[in-house]
GROMACS .gro file of C-alpha atoms in nm:
model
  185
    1UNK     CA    1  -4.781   2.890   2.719
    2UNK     CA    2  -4.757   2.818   3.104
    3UNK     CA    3  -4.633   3.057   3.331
    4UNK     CA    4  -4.287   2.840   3.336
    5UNK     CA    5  -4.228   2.958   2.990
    6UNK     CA    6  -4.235   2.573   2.913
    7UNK     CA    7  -4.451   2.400   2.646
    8UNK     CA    8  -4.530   2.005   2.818
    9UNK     CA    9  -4.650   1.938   2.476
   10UNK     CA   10  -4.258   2.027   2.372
   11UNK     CA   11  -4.022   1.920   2.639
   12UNK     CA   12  -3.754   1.943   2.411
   13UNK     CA   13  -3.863   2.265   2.236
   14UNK     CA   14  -3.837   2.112   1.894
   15UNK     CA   15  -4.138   2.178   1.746
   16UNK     CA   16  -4.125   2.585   1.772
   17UNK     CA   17  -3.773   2.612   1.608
   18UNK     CA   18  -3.529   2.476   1.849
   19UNK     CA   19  -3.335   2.266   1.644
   20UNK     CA   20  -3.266   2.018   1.837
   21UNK     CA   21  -3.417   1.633   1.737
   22UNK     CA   22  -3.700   1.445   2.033
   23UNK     CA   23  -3.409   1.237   2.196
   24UNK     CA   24  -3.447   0.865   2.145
   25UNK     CA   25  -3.544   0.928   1.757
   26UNK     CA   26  -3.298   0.926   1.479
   27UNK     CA   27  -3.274   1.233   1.258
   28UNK     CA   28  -3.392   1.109   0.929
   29UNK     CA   29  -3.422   1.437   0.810
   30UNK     CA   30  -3.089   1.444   0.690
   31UNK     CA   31  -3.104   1.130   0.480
   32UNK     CA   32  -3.437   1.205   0.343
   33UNK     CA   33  -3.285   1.608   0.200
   34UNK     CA   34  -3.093   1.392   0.029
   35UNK     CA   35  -3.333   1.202  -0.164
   36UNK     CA   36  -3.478   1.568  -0.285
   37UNK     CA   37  -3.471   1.620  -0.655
   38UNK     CA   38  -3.278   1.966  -0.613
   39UNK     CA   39  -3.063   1.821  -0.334
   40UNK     CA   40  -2.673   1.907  -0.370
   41UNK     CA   41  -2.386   1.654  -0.396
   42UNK     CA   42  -2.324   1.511  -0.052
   43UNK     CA   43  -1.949   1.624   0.004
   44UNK     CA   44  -1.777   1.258  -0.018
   45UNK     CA   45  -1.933   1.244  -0.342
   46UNK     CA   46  -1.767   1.601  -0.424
   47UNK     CA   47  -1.439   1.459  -0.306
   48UNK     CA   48  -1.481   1.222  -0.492
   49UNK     CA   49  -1.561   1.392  -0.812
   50UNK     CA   50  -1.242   1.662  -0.784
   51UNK     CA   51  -1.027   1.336  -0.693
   52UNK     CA   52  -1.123   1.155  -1.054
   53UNK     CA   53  -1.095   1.519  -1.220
   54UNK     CA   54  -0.759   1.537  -1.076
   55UNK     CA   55  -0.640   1.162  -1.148
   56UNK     CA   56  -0.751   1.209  -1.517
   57UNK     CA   57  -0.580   1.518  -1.590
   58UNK     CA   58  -0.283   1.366  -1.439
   59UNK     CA   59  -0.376   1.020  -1.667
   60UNK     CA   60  -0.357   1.226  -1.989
   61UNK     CA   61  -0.074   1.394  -1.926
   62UNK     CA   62   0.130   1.107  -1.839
   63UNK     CA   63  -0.004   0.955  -2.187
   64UNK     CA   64   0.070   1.273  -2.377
   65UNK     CA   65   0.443   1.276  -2.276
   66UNK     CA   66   0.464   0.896  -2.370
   67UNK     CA   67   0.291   0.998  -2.722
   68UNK     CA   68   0.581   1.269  -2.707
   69UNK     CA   69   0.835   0.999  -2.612
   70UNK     CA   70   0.716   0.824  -2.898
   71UNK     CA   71   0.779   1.151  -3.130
   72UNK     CA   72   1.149   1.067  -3.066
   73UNK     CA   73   1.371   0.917  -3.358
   74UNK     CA   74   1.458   0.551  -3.307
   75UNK     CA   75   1.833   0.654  -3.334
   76UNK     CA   76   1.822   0.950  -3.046
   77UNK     CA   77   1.672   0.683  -2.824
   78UNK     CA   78   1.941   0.385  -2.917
   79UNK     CA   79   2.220   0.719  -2.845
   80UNK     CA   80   2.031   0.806  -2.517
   81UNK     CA   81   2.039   0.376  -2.403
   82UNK     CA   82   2.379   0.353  -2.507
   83UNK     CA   83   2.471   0.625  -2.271
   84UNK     CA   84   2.245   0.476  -2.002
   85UNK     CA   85   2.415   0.182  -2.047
   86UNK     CA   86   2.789   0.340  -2.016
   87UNK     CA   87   2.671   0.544  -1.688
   88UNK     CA   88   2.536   0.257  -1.514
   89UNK     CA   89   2.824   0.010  -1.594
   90UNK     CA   90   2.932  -0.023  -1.220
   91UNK     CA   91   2.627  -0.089  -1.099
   92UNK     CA   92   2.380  -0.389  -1.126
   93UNK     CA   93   2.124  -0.242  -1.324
   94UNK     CA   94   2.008  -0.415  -1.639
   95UNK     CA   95   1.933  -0.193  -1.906
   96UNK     CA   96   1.694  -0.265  -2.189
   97UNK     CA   97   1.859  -0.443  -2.504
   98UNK     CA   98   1.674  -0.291  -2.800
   99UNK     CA   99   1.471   0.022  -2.912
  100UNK     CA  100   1.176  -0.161  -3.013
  101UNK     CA  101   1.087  -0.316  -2.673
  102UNK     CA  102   1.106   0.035  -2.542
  103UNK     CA  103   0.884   0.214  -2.782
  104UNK     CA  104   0.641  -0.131  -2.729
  105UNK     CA  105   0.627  -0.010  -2.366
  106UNK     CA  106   0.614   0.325  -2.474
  107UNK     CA  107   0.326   0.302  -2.634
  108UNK     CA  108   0.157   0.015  -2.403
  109UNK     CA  109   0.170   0.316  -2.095
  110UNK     CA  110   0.021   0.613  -2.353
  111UNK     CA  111  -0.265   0.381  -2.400
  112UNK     CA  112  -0.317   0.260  -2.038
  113UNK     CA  113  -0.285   0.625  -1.921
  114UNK     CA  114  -0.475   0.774  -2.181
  115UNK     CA  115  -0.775   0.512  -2.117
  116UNK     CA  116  -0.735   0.570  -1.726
  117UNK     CA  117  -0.736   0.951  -1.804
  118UNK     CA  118  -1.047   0.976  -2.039
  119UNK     CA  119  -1.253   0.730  -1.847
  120UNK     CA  120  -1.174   0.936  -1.535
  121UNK     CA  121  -1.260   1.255  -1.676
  122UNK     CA  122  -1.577   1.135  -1.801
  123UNK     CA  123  -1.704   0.926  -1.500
  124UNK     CA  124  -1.604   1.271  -1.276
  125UNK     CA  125  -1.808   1.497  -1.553
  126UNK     CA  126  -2.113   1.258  -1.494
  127UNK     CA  127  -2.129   1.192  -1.155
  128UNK     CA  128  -2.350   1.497  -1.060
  129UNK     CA  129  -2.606   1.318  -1.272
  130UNK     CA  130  -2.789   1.060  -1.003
  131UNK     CA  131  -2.855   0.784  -1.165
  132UNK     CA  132  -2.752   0.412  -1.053
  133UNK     CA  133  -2.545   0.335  -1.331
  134UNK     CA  134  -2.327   0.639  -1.287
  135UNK     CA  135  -2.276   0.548  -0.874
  136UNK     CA  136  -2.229   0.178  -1.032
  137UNK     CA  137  -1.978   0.262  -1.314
  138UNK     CA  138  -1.771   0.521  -1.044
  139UNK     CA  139  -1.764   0.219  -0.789
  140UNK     CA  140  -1.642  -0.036  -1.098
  141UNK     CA  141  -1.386   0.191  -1.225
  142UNK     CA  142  -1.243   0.287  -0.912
  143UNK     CA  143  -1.210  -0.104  -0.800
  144UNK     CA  144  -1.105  -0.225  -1.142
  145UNK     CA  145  -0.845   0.106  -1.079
  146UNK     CA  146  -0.754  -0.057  -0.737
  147UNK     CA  147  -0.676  -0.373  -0.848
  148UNK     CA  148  -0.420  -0.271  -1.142
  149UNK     CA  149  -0.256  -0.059  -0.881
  150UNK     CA  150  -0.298  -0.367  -0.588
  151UNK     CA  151  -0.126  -0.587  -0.873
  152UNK     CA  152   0.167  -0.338  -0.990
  153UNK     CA  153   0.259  -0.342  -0.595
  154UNK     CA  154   0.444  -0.621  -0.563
  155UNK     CA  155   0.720  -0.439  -0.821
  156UNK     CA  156   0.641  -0.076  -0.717
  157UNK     CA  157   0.624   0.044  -0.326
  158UNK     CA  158   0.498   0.387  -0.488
  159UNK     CA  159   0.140   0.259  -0.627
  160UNK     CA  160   0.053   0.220  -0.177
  161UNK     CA  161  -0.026   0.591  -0.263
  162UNK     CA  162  -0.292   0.612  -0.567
  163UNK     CA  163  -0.363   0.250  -0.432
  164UNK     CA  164  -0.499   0.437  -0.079
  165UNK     CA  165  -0.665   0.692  -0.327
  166UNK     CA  166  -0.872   0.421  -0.486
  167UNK     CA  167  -0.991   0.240  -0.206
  168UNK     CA  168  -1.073   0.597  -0.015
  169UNK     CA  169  -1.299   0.666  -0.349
  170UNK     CA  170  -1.485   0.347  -0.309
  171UNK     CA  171  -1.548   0.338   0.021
  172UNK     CA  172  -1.706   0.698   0.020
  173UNK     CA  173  -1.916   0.626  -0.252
  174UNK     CA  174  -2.057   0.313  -0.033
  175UNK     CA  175  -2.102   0.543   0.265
  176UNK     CA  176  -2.487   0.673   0.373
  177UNK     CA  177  -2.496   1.007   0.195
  178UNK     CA  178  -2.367   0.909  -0.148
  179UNK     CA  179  -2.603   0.617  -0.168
  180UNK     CA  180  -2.877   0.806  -0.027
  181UNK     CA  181  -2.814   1.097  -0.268
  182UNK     CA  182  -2.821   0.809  -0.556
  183UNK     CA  183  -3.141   0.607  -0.418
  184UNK     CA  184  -2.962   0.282  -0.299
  185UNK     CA  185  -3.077   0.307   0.068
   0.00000   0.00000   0.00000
């Protein structure tokens, strides 16, 4: 060590525990943990993960109160329209004609709900598993998600909201981390 207390083979005092990366080189070191067998999920990827745990719980619960909707006796629910029907008289609603087409869309929702909720639940169990067709089936899902919701927007203002969700998803599974932590860099 020189008397200045400064190494000139260290001008940066990087190499004896300082911390602090040689300016004018990127810190790959970051990038590279990531590629480590033992490495833990990058945090977007976490996010990620609680996001689809939390969309299919939500996904299976919507289906299970259309199966429960379902449960209902074809005359409760012709009672329950025909009282619809009386209490929105004065206004300019249109209420469904028949039973049938109700319990069709009844069921139609348990099973889109159901599929949206299992497939989410699965995908989010999986996705601490790094292989490409787990990133691959996450980024797929999440789009094919996106889409539905981008195409239910023109008659619902609401879906803008699990529509934002979607696209956030895909977009941090493309970033740096995620991919690195998959092997797609």
């Amino acid at each position: 060590m020189f008397s200045s207390g400064q190494d000139p083979y260290d001008p940066d005092g990087t190499q004896h525990g300082g911390g602090v990366p040689p300016r004018g080189m990127p810190d790959f070191g970051a990038h590279l943990d990531a590629l480590r067998p033992d490495a833990p999920l990058p945090g977007k990827v976490a996010l990620v993960r609680v996001l689809m745990f939390v969309g299919g719980a939500c996904g299976l619960a919507l289906s299970a109160l259309f199966l429960m909707g379902l449960s209902v006796s074809s005359e409760t629910v012709a009672e329950a329209m025909r009282q619809q029907a009386d209490a929105a008289s004065g206004q300019s609603a249109e209420p469904f004609s028949d039973v049938e087409t109700v319990r069709a869309m009844m069921a139609a929702m348990a099973a889109v709900t159901g599929v949206y909720g299992l497939l989410s639940t699965l995908l989010a169990a999986r996705i601490h598993h790094r292989t490409v067709g787990v990133f691959w089936g996450v980024v797929l899902f999440q789009a094919a998600a996106g889409a539905l919701l981008l195409w239910s927007l023109a008659g619902d203002y609401f879906a803008v909201i699990p529509l934002g969700f979607a696209v956030m998803m895909v977009v941090h599974m493309f970033s740096r981390e995620a991919r690195a932590h998959y092997g797609l860099l």
